[in-house]
């Protein structure tokens, strides 16, 4: 797309200038066509400075997700990967599942500015207004055994913590199994869903909701107390297009490493770095039962390992963790 190519030229030259003529001949289009494309980009929230002797320079980027800009910002481009940015969907996880079911080539990603039926774990509502937050789902067709799903989400979680730590001045944490937190407040959640054949995953959707540019005033009061956005932590708006391009790169690489079984050492290192539960006294609510214990870590199938008051240790595959007190 010419739009993406123009943006790529301007980004590569930043903070310098690119001449309209040079851009036109490099892209094999007329100068008028370059000018038309730039006017279109202006109407979508971009700003350009223009000087007759020097050409153009990017002076403003849109605050909203913009497909051409994300594409232009991708560091590694994979022929087989596609993504779309929707204004509104019910749930990006549902949209990705529909696309997988109708044979859309994987891997791919779906982003939306707003979800009308955003979902979290245990069927909870994921608040999904068009408030500058990220609602994303990746579709894959892995050939892996269903038991490996849990470790997949944990691995993706630490991958995302590592990515997010480049955008904010404070360290994120992973709260088993799927929360991205800052000092007890939630900035993101993951929802991995799969269709399973007899002994193999047929297709897999990895969903991530990340509070990027929302303000606490955008949320209902009870949520505002428990949630935080990256821009609140950074003290200024976060470039959602740059974040999204980086996310795509990280998720695809992490998926490949997981599928190749080449992620274990990195997983242990990153889990130890970002885990917020190790050593804490917690209550795990699981299938209507509550278990108390001290967190020892996660085992190699991704279960949370607790030691109870009698010194017995046991791993739990699912459940919700509440931290009881500083341990
Ligand atoms: C959780 O913390 O319970 C998981 C939240 C997952 C939310 C994301 S937003 C994008 C994707 N679409 C959904 O409907 N859910 C996930």
Coordinates of C-alpha atoms and ligand atoms in Angstrom, one line a residue:
X1 CA 0.0 0.0 0.0
X2 CA 1.4 3.4 -1.0
X3 CA 0.2 4.9 2.3
X4 CA 2.4 2.5 4.3
X5 CA 5.4 3.0 2.0
X6 CA 5.1 6.8 2.4
X7 CA 5.0 6.4 6.1
X8 CA 7.9 4.1 6.1
X9 CA 10.0 6.6 4.2
X10 CA 9.1 9.4 6.5
X11 CA 9.7 7.3 9.6
X12 CA 13.1 6.2 8.3
X13 CA 14.1 9.8 7.7
X14 CA 12.9 11.1 11.1
X15 CA 13.7 13.7 12.3
X16 CA 14.9 14.6 8.8
X17 CA 13.1 15.5 5.7
X18 CA 12.1 13.5 2.6
X19 CA 11.6 15.2 -0.8
X20 CA 8.2 14.6 -2.5
X21 CA 10.0 13.9 -5.8
X22 CA 12.4 11.3 -4.2
X23 CA 9.5 9.6 -2.6
X24 CA 7.5 9.5 -5.8
X25 CA 10.3 8.0 -7.8
X26 CA 11.3 5.5 -5.1
X27 CA 7.7 4.3 -4.9
X28 CA 7.1 4.4 -8.6
X29 CA 4.1 6.8 -8.4
X30 CA 3.5 10.4 -9.4
X31 CA 4.2 13.4 -7.1
X32 CA 0.5 14.2 -7.2
X33 CA -0.3 10.7 -6.0
X34 CA 2.1 11.2 -3.1
X35 CA 0.5 14.5 -2.3
X36 CA -3.0 12.9 -2.4
X37 CA -2.0 10.2 0.0
X38 CA -0.5 12.7 2.4
X39 CA -3.7 14.7 2.4
X40 CA -5.6 11.5 3.2
X41 CA -3.2 10.8 6.1
X42 CA -3.6 14.4 7.4
X43 CA -7.4 13.7 7.6
X44 CA -6.6 10.6 9.7
X45 CA -4.7 12.5 12.3
X46 CA -1.2 12.8 10.9
X47 CA 0.6 16.1 10.6
X48 CA 3.4 17.0 8.1
X49 CA 5.6 19.9 7.8
X50 CA 6.3 20.9 4.2
X51 CA 9.1 23.0 2.9
X52 CA 9.6 23.6 -0.8
X53 CA 13.4 23.1 -0.6
X54 CA 13.4 20.1 1.6
X55 CA 10.2 18.2 1.2
X56 CA 8.1 16.7 4.0
X57 CA 8.6 15.7 7.6
X58 CA 6.3 13.9 10.0
X59 CA 5.2 16.2 12.8
X60 CA 2.2 14.4 14.3
X61 CA 1.0 10.9 14.6
X62 CA -2.6 9.8 15.3
X63 CA -3.5 8.9 18.8
X64 CA -5.8 6.0 17.6
X65 CA -4.7 2.7 16.1
X66 CA -3.8 3.2 12.5
X67 CA -3.2 0.1 10.3
X68 CA -0.9 1.8 7.8
X69 CA 1.3 3.2 10.6
X70 CA 1.4 -0.1 12.5
X71 CA 2.5 -1.8 9.3
X72 CA 5.1 0.8 8.6
X73 CA 6.5 0.4 12.2
X74 CA 6.8 -3.4 12.0
X75 CA 10.5 -4.2 12.4
X76 CA 10.3 -7.8 11.0
X77 CA 7.8 -8.4 8.3
X78 CA 6.5 -11.9 7.8
X79 CA 4.8 -12.7 4.5
X80 CA 2.4 -15.1 6.0
X81 CA 1.2 -12.7 8.8
X82 CA -1.8 -10.4 8.4
X83 CA -3.7 -8.1 10.8
X84 CA -6.8 -6.0 10.7
X85 CA -7.9 -3.0 12.9
X86 CA -11.7 -2.8 13.4
X87 CA -13.6 0.1 14.7
X88 CA -15.9 -2.1 16.8
X89 CA -16.4 -5.9 17.2
X90 CA -18.2 -8.0 19.8
X91 CA -14.9 -9.5 21.0
X92 CA -11.6 -9.7 19.2
X93 CA -11.3 -13.3 20.6
X94 CA -14.7 -14.2 19.0
X95 CA -13.7 -12.5 15.7
X96 CA -10.4 -14.3 15.6
X97 CA -12.2 -17.6 16.3
X98 CA -14.7 -17.0 13.5
X99 CA -11.8 -16.2 11.1
X100 CA -10.0 -19.4 12.1
X101 CA -13.2 -21.4 11.7
X102 CA -13.6 -20.1 8.1
X103 CA -10.1 -21.0 7.2
X104 CA -8.3 -17.6 7.5
X105 CA -4.5 -18.3 7.1
X106 CA -2.7 -18.2 10.5
X107 CA -1.0 -16.5 12.1
X108 CA -3.0 -13.3 12.1
X109 CA -4.2 -10.7 14.5
X110 CA -7.4 -8.7 15.1
X111 CA -7.4 -5.4 16.9
X112 CA -10.4 -3.3 17.7
X113 CA -10.8 0.2 19.1
X114 CA -13.9 -0.9 21.0
X115 CA -15.5 -4.2 22.0
X116 CA -19.2 -4.6 22.7
X117 CA -18.8 -8.0 24.4
X118 CA -15.2 -8.0 25.7
X119 CA -14.7 -11.1 27.9
X120 CA -12.3 -12.0 30.6
X121 CA -11.7 -15.2 32.6
X122 CA -14.7 -16.9 34.2
X123 CA -17.0 -15.1 31.7
X124 CA -16.4 -11.7 33.3
X125 CA -17.0 -8.5 31.3
X126 CA -13.8 -6.8 30.1
X127 CA -14.6 -3.1 30.0
X128 CA -13.8 -2.2 26.4
X129 CA -14.7 1.4 25.6
X130 CA -12.9 3.3 22.8
X131 CA -10.7 5.0 25.3
X132 CA -7.3 4.4 23.8
X133 CA -6.8 0.9 25.3
X134 CA -5.7 -2.1 23.3
X135 CA -8.0 -5.0 22.5
X136 CA -6.2 -7.6 20.5
X137 CA -6.4 -11.3 19.6
X138 CA -3.9 -13.5 17.7
X139 CA -5.0 -16.5 15.8
X140 CA -2.7 -19.6 15.5
X141 CA -2.9 -23.2 14.3
X142 CA -0.3 -24.9 16.5
X143 CA 0.3 -28.6 16.4
X144 CA 0.7 -28.9 20.1
X145 CA -0.9 -31.0 22.8
X146 CA -3.7 -29.3 24.8
X147 CA -1.8 -29.7 28.1
X148 CA 0.7 -27.2 26.9
X149 CA -1.9 -24.4 26.7
X150 CA -1.3 -23.2 30.3
X151 CA 2.4 -22.7 29.9
X152 CA 1.7 -20.9 26.6
X153 CA -0.3 -18.2 28.4
X154 CA 2.3 -17.9 31.1
X155 CA 5.1 -17.6 28.5
X156 CA 3.1 -14.9 26.6
X157 CA 2.5 -13.1 29.9
X158 CA 6.1 -12.7 30.7
X159 CA 6.8 -11.8 27.1
X160 CA 4.3 -9.0 27.4
X161 CA 5.7 -7.8 30.7
X162 CA 9.1 -7.6 29.1
X163 CA 7.7 -5.6 26.2
X164 CA 5.6 -3.3 28.4
X165 CA 8.7 -2.6 30.6
X166 CA 10.1 -0.7 27.6
X167 CA 7.2 1.7 27.6
X168 CA 6.9 2.7 31.3
X169 CA 9.5 3.6 33.9
X170 CA 8.3 1.0 36.5
X171 CA 8.5 -2.7 36.4
X172 CA 5.4 -4.7 35.5
X173 CA 4.5 -7.9 37.3
X174 CA 2.8 -11.1 36.2
X175 CA 0.2 -12.4 38.6
X176 CA -0.4 -16.1 37.8
X177 CA -1.9 -17.0 35.6
X178 CA -2.9 -14.1 33.3
X179 CA -2.8 -10.7 34.9
X180 CA -0.3 -7.9 34.1
X181 CA -0.1 -5.8 37.2
X182 CA 1.6 -2.8 38.7
X183 CA 1.7 -2.7 42.5
X184 CA -1.5 -4.7 42.8
X185 CA -3.4 -2.8 40.1
X186 CA -4.2 -4.5 36.9
X187 CA -3.0 -3.1 33.6
X188 CA -3.7 -6.1 31.4
X189 CA -5.3 -9.5 31.1
X190 CA -4.9 -12.5 28.7
X191 CA -7.5 -14.9 27.6
X192 CA -6.3 -18.0 25.6
X193 CA -9.0 -20.1 24.0
X194 CA -8.6 -23.2 21.9
X195 CA -10.6 -25.7 19.9
X196 CA -9.2 -29.1 20.6
X197 CA -9.3 -32.2 18.5
X198 CA -8.7 -35.6 20.0
X199 CA -5.1 -35.1 21.1
X200 CA -4.1 -31.8 19.4
X201 CA -5.0 -28.2 19.4
X202 CA -6.8 -27.4 16.2
X203 CA -6.7 -23.7 16.6
X204 CA -5.8 -21.2 19.3
X205 CA -6.8 -17.6 20.0
X206 CA -4.5 -15.6 22.3
X207 CA -6.4 -12.5 23.5
X208 CA -4.8 -9.5 25.2
X209 CA -6.5 -6.5 26.7
X210 CA -4.0 -3.8 27.8
X211 CA -4.9 -0.5 29.5
X212 CA -2.8 1.9 27.4
X213 CA -4.1 5.4 27.3
X214 CA -7.3 5.3 29.4
X215 CA -7.7 7.6 32.5
X216 CA -9.2 6.4 35.7
X217 CA -12.1 8.8 35.1
X218 CA -13.0 6.7 32.0
X219 CA -13.8 3.7 34.3
X220 CA -16.5 2.9 36.8
X221 CA -15.3 3.7 40.3
X222 CA -14.8 0.2 41.5
X223 CA -12.7 -0.6 38.5
X224 CA -10.7 2.6 38.7
X225 CA -9.4 1.5 42.1
X226 CA -8.2 -1.8 40.8
X227 CA -6.9 -0.8 37.4
X228 CA -4.1 1.3 36.0
X229 CA -3.1 2.3 32.5
X230 CA 0.4 2.6 31.0
X231 CA -0.1 6.3 30.3
X232 CA -0.9 6.9 34.0
X233 CA 2.4 5.1 34.9
X234 CA 4.4 6.9 32.2
X235 CA 2.9 10.3 33.1
X236 CA 2.2 10.9 29.4
X237 CA 0.3 9.3 26.5
X238 CA 1.9 6.1 25.2
X239 CA 2.3 5.7 21.4
X240 CA -0.3 2.9 20.8
X241 CA 0.8 2.3 17.2
X242 CA 4.5 1.8 18.2
X243 CA 3.3 -0.4 21.1
X244 CA 1.1 -2.5 18.8
X245 CA 3.9 -3.0 16.2
X246 CA 6.3 -4.1 18.9
X247 CA 3.6 -6.4 20.4
X248 CA 3.1 -8.1 17.0
X249 CA 6.8 -8.7 16.7
X250 CA 7.1 -10.1 20.2
X251 CA 4.1 -12.3 20.1
X252 CA 5.0 -13.9 16.8
X253 CA 8.5 -14.5 17.9
X254 CA 7.3 -15.9 21.3
X255 CA 4.9 -18.2 19.5
X256 CA 7.6 -19.6 17.2
X257 CA 9.9 -20.2 20.2
X258 CA 7.1 -21.9 22.0
X259 CA 6.2 -24.1 19.1
X260 CA 9.8 -25.1 18.6
X261 CA 10.2 -25.8 22.4
X262 CA 13.0 -23.3 22.5
X263 CA 11.6 -21.0 25.2
X264 CA 12.2 -22.8 28.5
X265 CA 15.3 -21.0 29.7
X266 CA 14.0 -17.6 28.7
X267 CA 10.7 -18.5 30.4
X268 CA 12.3 -19.4 33.7
X269 CA 14.5 -16.2 33.7
X270 CA 11.5 -13.9 32.8
X271 CA 9.2 -15.6 35.2
X272 CA 11.6 -15.1 38.1
X273 CA 12.0 -11.5 37.0
X274 CA 8.3 -10.6 36.8
X275 CA 6.5 -13.0 39.1
X276 CA 4.7 -11.1 41.9
X277 CA 3.4 -14.1 43.9
X278 CA 6.5 -16.1 44.9
X279 CA 6.8 -16.2 48.7
X280 CA 3.4 -14.6 49.3
X281 CA 0.7 -16.0 51.4
X282 CA -2.3 -16.4 49.1
X283 CA -5.8 -17.9 48.9
X284 CA -6.6 -19.8 45.7
X285 CA -10.3 -20.0 44.9
X286 CA -10.8 -23.0 42.7
X287 CA -14.1 -24.7 41.8
X288 CA -15.8 -23.2 44.9
X289 CA -13.0 -24.3 47.2
X290 CA -10.5 -22.1 48.9
X291 CA -6.9 -23.2 49.6
X292 CA -4.4 -21.2 51.6
X293 CA -0.7 -21.5 51.2
X294 CA 2.6 -19.9 50.5
X295 CA 3.5 -19.6 46.8
X296 CA 6.6 -21.6 45.9
X297 CA 6.4 -20.9 42.1
X298 CA 5.1 -22.6 39.0
X299 CA 5.9 -26.1 37.9
X300 CA 6.7 -27.3 34.4
X301 CA 3.1 -27.7 33.4
X302 CA 2.3 -24.1 34.5
X303 CA 0.5 -25.0 37.7
X304 CA 0.8 -22.7 40.7
X305 CA 2.6 -24.6 43.5
X306 CA 1.5 -23.8 47.1
X307 CA 2.8 -25.0 50.4
X308 CA 0.0 -25.2 53.0
X309 CA 0.3 -24.8 56.8
X310 CA 1.0 -28.5 57.2
X311 CA 4.0 -28.2 54.9
X312 CA 2.3 -30.1 52.1
X313 CA 3.0 -28.9 48.6
X314 CA 0.6 -29.2 45.7
X315 CA 0.2 -27.7 42.2
X316 CA -3.0 -26.1 41.0
X317 CA -3.9 -25.8 37.4
X318 CA -6.6 -23.2 37.7
X319 CA -8.2 -20.7 40.0
X320 CA -8.1 -17.2 41.2
X321 CA -5.4 -15.9 43.6
X322 CA -5.9 -13.3 46.3
X323 CA -2.8 -12.2 48.1
X324 CA -3.4 -12.4 51.9
X325 CA -0.6 -10.5 53.4
X326 CA 3.0 -9.6 52.8
X327 CA 5.0 -12.8 53.1
Ligands
LIG1 C1 -8.8 -11.5 32.1 O1 -8.0 -10.8 32.8 O2 -9.8 -12.1 32.7 C2 -8.6 -11.7 30.7 C3 -9.0 -10.4 29.9 C4 -8.8 -10.6 28.4 C5 -9.4 -9.4 27.7 C6 -9.1 -9.4 26.2 S1 -9.5 -7.9 25.4 C7 -9.1 -8.6 23.8 C8 -9.7 -10.0 23.9 N1 -11.1 -10.1 23.6 C9 -11.8 -10.4 24.6 O3 -13.1 -10.5 24.6 N2 -11.1 -10.7 25.6 C10 -9.7 -10.5 25.4

